[in-house]
Tab-separated table of C-alpha atoms in Angstrom:
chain	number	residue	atom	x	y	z
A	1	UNK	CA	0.000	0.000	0.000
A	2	UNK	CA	1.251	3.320	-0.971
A	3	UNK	CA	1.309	6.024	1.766
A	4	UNK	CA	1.049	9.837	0.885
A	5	UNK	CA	2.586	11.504	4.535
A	6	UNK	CA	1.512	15.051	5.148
A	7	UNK	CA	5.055	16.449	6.846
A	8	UNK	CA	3.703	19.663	7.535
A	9	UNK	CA	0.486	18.629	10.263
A	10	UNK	CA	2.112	19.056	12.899
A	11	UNK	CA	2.050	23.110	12.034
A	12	UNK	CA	-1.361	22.528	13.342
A	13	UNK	CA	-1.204	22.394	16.695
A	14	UNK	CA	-3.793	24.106	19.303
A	15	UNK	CA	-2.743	25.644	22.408
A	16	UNK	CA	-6.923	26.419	22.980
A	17	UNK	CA	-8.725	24.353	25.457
A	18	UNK	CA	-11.699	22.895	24.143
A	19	UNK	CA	-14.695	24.881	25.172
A	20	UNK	CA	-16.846	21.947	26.061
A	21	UNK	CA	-14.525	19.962	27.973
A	22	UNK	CA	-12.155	22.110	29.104
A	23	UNK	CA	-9.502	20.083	28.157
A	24	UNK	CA	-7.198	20.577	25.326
A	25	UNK	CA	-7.906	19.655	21.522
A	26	UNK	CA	-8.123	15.861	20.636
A	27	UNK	CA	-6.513	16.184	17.236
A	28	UNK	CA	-3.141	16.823	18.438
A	29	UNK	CA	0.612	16.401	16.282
A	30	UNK	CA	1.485	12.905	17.896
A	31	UNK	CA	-1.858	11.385	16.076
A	32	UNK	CA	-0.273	11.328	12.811
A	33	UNK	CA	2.871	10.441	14.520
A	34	UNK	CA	1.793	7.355	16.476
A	35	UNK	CA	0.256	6.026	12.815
A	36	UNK	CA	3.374	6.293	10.597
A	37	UNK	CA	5.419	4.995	13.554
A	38	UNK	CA	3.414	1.970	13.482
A	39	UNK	CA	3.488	1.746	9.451
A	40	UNK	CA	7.429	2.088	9.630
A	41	UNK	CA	7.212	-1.067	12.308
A	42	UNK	CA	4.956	-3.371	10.167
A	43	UNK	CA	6.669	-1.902	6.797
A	44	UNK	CA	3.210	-1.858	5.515
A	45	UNK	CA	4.399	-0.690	2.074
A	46	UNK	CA	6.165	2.568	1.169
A	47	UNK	CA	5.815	5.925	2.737
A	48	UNK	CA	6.338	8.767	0.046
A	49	UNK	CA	5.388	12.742	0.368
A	50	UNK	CA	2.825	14.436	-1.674
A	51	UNK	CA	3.192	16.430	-5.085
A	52	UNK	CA	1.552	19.992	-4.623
A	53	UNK	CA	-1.907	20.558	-5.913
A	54	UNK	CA	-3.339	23.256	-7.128
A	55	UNK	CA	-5.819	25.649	-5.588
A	56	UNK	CA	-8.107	25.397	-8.465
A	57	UNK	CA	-8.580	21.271	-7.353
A	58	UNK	CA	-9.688	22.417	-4.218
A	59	UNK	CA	-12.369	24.556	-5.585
A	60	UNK	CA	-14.063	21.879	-7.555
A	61	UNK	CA	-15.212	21.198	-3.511
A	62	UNK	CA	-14.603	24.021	-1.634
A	63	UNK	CA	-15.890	27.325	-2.596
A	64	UNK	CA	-13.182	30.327	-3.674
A	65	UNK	CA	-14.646	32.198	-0.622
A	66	UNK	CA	-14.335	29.875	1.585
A	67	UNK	CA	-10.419	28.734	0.465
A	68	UNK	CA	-9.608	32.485	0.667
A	69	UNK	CA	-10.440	33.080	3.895
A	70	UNK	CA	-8.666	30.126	5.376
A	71	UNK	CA	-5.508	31.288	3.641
A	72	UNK	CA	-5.671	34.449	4.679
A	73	UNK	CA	-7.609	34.299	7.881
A	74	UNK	CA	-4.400	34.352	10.777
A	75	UNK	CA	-2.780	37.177	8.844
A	76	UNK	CA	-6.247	39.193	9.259
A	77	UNK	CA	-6.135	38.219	12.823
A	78	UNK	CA	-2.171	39.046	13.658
A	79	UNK	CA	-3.633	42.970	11.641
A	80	UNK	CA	-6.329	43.591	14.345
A	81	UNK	CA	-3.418	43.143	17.149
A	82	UNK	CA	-0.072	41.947	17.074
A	83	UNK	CA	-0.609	40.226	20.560
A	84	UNK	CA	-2.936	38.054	19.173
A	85	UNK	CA	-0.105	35.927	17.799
A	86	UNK	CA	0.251	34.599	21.266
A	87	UNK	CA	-3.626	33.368	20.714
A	88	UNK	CA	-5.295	30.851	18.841
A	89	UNK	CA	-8.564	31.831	16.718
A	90	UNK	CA	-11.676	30.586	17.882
A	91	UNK	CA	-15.306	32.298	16.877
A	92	UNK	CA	-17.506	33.759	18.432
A	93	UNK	CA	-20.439	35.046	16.734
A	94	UNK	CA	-22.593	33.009	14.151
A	95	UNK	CA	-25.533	33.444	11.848
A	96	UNK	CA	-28.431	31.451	12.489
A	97	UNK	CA	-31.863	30.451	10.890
A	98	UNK	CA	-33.098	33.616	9.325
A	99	UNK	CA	-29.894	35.675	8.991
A	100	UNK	CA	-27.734	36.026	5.717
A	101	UNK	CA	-25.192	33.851	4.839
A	102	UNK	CA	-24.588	34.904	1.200
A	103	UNK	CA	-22.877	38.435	2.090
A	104	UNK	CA	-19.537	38.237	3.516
A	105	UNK	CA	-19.138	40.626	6.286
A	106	UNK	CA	-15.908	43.611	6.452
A	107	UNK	CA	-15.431	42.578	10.464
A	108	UNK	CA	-13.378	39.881	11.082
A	109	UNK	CA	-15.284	37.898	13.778
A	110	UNK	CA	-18.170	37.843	11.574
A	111	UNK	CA	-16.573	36.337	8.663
A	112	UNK	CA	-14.836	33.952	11.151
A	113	UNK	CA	-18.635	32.961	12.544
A	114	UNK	CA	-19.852	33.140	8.860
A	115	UNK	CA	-17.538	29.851	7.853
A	116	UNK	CA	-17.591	28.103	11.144
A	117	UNK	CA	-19.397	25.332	12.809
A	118	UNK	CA	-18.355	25.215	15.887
A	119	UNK	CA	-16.181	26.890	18.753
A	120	UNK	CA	-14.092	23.996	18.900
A	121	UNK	CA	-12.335	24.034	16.127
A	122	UNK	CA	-9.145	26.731	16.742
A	123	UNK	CA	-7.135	28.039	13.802
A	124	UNK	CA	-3.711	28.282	14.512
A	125	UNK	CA	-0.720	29.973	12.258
A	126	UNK	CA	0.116	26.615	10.734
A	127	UNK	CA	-3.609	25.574	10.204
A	128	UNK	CA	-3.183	26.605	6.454
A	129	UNK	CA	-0.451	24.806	5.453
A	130	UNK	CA	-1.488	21.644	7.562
A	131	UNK	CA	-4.324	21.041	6.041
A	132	UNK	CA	-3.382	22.464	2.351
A	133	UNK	CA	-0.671	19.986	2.252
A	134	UNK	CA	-3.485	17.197	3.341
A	135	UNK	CA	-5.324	17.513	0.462
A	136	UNK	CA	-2.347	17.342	-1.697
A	137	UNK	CA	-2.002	14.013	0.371
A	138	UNK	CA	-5.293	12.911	-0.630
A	139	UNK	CA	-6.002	13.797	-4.474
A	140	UNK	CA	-2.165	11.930	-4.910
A	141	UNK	CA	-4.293	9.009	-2.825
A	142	UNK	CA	-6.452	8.947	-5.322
A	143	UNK	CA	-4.539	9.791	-8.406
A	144	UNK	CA	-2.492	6.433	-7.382
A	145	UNK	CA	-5.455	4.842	-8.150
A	146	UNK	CA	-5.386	5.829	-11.425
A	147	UNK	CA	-2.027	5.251	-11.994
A	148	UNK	CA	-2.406	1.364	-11.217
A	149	UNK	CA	-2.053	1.119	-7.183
A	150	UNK	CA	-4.784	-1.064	-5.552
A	151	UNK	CA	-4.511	0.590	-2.629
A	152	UNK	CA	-3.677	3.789	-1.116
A	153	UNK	CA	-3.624	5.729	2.117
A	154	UNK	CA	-3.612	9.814	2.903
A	155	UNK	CA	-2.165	9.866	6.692
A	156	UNK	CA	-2.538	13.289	7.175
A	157	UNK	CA	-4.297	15.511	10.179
A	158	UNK	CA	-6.055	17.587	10.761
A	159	UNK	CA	-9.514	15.374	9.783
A	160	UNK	CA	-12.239	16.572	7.028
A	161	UNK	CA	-14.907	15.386	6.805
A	162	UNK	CA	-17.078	17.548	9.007
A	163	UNK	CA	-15.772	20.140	6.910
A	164	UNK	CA	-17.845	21.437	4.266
A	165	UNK	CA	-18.114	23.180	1.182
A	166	UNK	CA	-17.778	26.640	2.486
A	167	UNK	CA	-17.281	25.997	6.403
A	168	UNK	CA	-14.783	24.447	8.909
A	169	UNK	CA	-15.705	22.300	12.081
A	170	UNK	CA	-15.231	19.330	14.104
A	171	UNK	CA	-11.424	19.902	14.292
A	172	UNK	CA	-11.736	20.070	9.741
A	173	UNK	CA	-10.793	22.582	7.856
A	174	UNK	CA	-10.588	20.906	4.235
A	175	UNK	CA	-12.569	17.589	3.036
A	176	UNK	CA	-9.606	15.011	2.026
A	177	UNK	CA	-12.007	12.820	1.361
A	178	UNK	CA	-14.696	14.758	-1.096
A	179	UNK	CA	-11.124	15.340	-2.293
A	180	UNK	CA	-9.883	12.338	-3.306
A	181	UNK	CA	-13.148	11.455	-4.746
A	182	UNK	CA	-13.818	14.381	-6.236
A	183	UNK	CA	-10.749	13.674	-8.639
A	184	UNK	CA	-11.492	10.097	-9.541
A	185	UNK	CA	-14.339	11.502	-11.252
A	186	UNK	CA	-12.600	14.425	-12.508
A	187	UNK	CA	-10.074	12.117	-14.311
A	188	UNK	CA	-12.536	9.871	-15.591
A	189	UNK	CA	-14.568	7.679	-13.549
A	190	UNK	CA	-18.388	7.653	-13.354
A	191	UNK	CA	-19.245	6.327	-9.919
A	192	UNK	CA	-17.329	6.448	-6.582
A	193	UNK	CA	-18.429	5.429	-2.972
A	194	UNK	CA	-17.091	7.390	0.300
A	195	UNK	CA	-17.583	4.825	3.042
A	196	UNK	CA	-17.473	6.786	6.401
A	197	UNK	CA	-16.610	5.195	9.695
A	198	UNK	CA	-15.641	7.661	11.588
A	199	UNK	CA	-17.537	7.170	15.257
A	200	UNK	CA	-18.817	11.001	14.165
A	201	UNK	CA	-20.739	11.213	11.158
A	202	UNK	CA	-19.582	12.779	7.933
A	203	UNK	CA	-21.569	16.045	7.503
A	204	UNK	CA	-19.619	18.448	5.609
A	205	UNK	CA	-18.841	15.310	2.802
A	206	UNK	CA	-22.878	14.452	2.848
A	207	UNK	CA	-23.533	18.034	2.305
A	208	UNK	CA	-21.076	18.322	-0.496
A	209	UNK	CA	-22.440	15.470	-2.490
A	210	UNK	CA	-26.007	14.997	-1.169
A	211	UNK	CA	-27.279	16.303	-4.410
A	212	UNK	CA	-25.193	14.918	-6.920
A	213	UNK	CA	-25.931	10.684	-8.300
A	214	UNK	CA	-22.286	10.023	-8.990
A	215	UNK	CA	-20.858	9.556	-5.412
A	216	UNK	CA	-22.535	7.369	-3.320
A	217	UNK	CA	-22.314	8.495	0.234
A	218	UNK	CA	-22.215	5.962	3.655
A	219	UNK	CA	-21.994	6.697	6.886
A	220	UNK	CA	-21.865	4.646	9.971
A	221	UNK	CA	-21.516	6.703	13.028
A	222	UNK	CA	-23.347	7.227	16.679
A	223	UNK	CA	-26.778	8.517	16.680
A	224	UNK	CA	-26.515	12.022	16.605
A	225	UNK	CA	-29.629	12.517	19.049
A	226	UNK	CA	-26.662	12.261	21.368
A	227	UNK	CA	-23.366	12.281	19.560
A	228	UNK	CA	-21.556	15.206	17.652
A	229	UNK	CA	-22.589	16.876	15.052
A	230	UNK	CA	-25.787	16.316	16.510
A	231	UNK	CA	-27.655	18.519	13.299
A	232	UNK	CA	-27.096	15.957	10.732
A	233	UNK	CA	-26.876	11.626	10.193
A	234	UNK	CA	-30.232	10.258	10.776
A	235	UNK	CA	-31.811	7.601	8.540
A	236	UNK	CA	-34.043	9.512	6.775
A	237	UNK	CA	-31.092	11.608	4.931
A	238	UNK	CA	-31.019	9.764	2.147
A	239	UNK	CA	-30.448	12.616	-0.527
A	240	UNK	CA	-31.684	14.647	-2.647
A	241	UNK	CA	-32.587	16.018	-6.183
A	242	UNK	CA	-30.428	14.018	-8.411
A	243	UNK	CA	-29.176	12.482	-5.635
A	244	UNK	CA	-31.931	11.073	-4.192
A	245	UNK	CA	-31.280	7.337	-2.687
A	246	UNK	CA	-27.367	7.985	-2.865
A	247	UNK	CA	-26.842	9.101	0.657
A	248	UNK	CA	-26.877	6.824	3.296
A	249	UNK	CA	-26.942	6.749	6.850
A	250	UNK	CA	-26.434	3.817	9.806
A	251	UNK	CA	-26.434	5.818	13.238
A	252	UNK	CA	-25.877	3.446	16.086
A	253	UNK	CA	-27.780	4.021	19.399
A	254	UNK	CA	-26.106	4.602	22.675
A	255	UNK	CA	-24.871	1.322	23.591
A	256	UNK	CA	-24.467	-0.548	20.510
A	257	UNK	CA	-21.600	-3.407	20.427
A	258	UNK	CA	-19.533	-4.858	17.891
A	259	UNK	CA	-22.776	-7.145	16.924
A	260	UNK	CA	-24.681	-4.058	15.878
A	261	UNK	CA	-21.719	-2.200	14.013
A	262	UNK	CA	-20.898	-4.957	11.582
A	263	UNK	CA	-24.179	-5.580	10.958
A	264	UNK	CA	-24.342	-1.889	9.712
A	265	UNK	CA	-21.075	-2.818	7.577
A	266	UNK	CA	-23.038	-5.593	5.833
A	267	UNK	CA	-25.657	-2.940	5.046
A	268	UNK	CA	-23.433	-0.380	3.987
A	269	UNK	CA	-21.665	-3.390	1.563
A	270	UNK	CA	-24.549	-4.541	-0.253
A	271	UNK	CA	-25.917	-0.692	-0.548
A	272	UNK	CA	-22.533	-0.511	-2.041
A	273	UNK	CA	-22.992	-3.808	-4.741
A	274	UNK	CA	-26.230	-2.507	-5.617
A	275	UNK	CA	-24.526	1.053	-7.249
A	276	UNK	CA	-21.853	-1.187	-8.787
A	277	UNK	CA	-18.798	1.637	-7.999
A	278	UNK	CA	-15.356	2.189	-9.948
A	279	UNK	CA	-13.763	3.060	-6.758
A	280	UNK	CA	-13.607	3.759	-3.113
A	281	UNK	CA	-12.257	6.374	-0.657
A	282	UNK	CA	-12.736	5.699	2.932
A	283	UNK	CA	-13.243	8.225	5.374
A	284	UNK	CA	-11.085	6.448	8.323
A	285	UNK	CA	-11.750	6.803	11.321
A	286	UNK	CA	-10.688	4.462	14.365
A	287	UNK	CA	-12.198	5.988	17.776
A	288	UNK	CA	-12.806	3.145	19.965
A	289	UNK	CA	-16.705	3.485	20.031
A	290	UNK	CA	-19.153	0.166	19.961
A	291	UNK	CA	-16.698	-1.605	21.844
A	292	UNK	CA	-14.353	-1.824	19.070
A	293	UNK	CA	-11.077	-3.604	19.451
A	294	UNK	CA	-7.771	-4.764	17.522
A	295	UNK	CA	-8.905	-8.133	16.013
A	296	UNK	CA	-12.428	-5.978	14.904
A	297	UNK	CA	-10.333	-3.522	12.853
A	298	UNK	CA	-8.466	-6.088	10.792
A	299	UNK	CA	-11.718	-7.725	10.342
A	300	UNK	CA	-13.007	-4.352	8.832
A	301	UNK	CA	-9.928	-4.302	6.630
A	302	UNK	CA	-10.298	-7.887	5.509
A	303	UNK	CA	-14.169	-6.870	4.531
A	304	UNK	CA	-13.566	-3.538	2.642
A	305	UNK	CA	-10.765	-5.743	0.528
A	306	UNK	CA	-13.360	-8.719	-0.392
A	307	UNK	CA	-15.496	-5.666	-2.430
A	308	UNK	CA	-12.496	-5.875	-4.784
A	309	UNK	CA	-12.349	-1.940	-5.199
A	310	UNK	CA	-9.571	0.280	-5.600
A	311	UNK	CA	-9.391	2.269	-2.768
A	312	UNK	CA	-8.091	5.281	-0.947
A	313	UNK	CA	-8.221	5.195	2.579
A	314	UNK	CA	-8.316	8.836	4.722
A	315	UNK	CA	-7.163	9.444	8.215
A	316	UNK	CA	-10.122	10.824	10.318
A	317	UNK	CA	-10.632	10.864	14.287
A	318	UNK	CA	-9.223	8.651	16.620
A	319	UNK	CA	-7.667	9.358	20.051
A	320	UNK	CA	-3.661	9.698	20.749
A	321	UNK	CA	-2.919	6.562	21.996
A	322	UNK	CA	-0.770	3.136	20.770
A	323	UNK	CA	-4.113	1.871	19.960
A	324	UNK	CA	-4.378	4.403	17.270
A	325	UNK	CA	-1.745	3.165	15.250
A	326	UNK	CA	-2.295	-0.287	15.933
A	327	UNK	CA	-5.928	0.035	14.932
A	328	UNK	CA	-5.486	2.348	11.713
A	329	UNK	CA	-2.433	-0.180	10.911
A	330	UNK	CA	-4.967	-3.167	11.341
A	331	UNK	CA	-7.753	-1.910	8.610
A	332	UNK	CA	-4.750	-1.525	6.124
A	333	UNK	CA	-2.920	-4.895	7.513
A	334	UNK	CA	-6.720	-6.377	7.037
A	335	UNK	CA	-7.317	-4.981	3.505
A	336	UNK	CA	-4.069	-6.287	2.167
A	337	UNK	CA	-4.632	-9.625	3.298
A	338	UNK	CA	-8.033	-9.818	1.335
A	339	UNK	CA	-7.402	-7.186	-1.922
């Protein structure tokens, strides 16, 4: 398996305490770390970095608006007060139901609010080039694909896929994984899953695609009546438009086990047979929700490799820990052993 290594995340790195636990950020420098540790270890195929991509391959998922302000947002905030470079950049003001979203505002915390989700999500001086240099990770994921590799793998923090079209959150800035297969259809193919199992569900990649019939969208995740992001991933989102029946969701209730989360997986796979795909990207995620364990996340590997799919596998959540490399290192270990 090929492995595109974002050497730059670690510019990302919060010194904010998260608002809602008071605790600092989960998605922290050693993440990526502890996973290409664990790949060196195993020798789980070759580690390479990414070629640069352009802007403009961003913006067939992001909007110019959006990618602009990112760029340009901690030199804005370093111009209101030099001191601030001492502070990360968290919002503080949003628009809600009823309020304009389509005119970007002159004052600085307002076009902060405008393009986030959350308060939980800092930007930091490095944020830009973390996460720019993640999606370069990710399209090369998926360009492998196209140049012949089975298999490939975008270790690269921070996460994406809460992130949407025109808005960060969730500790995402930029969607590797509408990314990735965003360019397998750009360079040719007609019909691409995203398989999601991230313990959080996938918003800002089901938003991006929930009208469109060429990616087929799955999710399994915790039910969001109690889980982050709380405002999207129930059942009945199944799409829209043209769209319509290509977005699926498999929340999990409070207390689910193992049983209950590969059942979802057999769902998910046989949702997946019925829109016959080209290719795969999987949103990665390994928290250690439903009771999860070591042996369970080679099993997951071994079943995404029996579809028989070229695929591109994306580094989502997962706590700092050994377990994270071990478990991320599993899926891959798992898929090998089947593909």
């Amino acid at each position: 398996m090929l492995t595109f290594f974002n050497e730059h995340h670690a510019q990302h790195h919060s010194r904010a305490t998260h608002p809602g636990t008071g605790g600092p950020c989960s998605d922290t420098p050693d993440r990526a770390d502890i996973v290409v540790a664990e790949l060196h270890g195993r020798g789980l195929g070759q580690i390479v970095t990414p070629h640069g991509i352009s802007l403009a391959s961003l913006e067939r998922v992001h909007t110019p608006r959006y990618l602009h302000f990112l760029r340009s947002a901690w030199s804005a905030w370093l111009a209101l007060d030099p001191r601030n470079a001492g502070c990360d950049i968290l919002p503080w003001v949003w628009p809600v139901r009823t309020q304009r979203h389509d005119i970007e505002p002159d004052d600085f915390a307002a076009r902060l609010g405008l393009h986030a989700m959350d308060g939980a999500t800092p930007l930091t001086a490095g944020t830009w080039i973390a996460a720019k240099t993640g999606a370069d990770c990710a399209i090369n994921a998926a360009h492998a694909l196209r140049l012949g590799e089975h298999a490939s793998f975008a270790l690269t923090r921070p996460p994406g896929h809460h992130a949407g079209a025109d808005h960060f959150g969730g500790g995402c800035f930029i969607n590797n994984a509408a990314l990735a297969a965003q360019h397998l259809l750009d360079d040719g193919l007609e019909r691409v899953v995203i398989l999601d199992l991230d313990a959080h569900h996938g918003n800002g990649t089901q938003s991006i695609f929930y009208e469109r019939r060429e990616v087929l969208f799955i999710s399994i995740h915790a039910d969001p009546h109690t889980a982050f992001p709380y405002y999207s991933g129930h059942a009945d989102e199944t799409g829209a438009g043209a769209g319509l029946g290509c977005n699926m969701n498999l929340p999990l209730a409070r207390g689910a086990g193992p049983t209950q989360w590969f059942a979802a997986l057999e769902t998910a796979c046989l949702k997946m047979a019925g829109f016959a795909p080209q290719a795969l990207v999987v949103s990665l995620g390994v928290q250690q929700h439903f009771g999860l364990g070591g042996a369970d996340f080679l099993r997951i590997g071994e079943r995404i490799g029996y579809l028989g799919l070229p695929t591109a596998f994306v580094l989502e959540g997962g706590a700092a820990g050994p377990e994270l490399g071990i478990h991320v290192v599993n899926v891959l270990d798992g898929f090998e052993t089947l593909a």
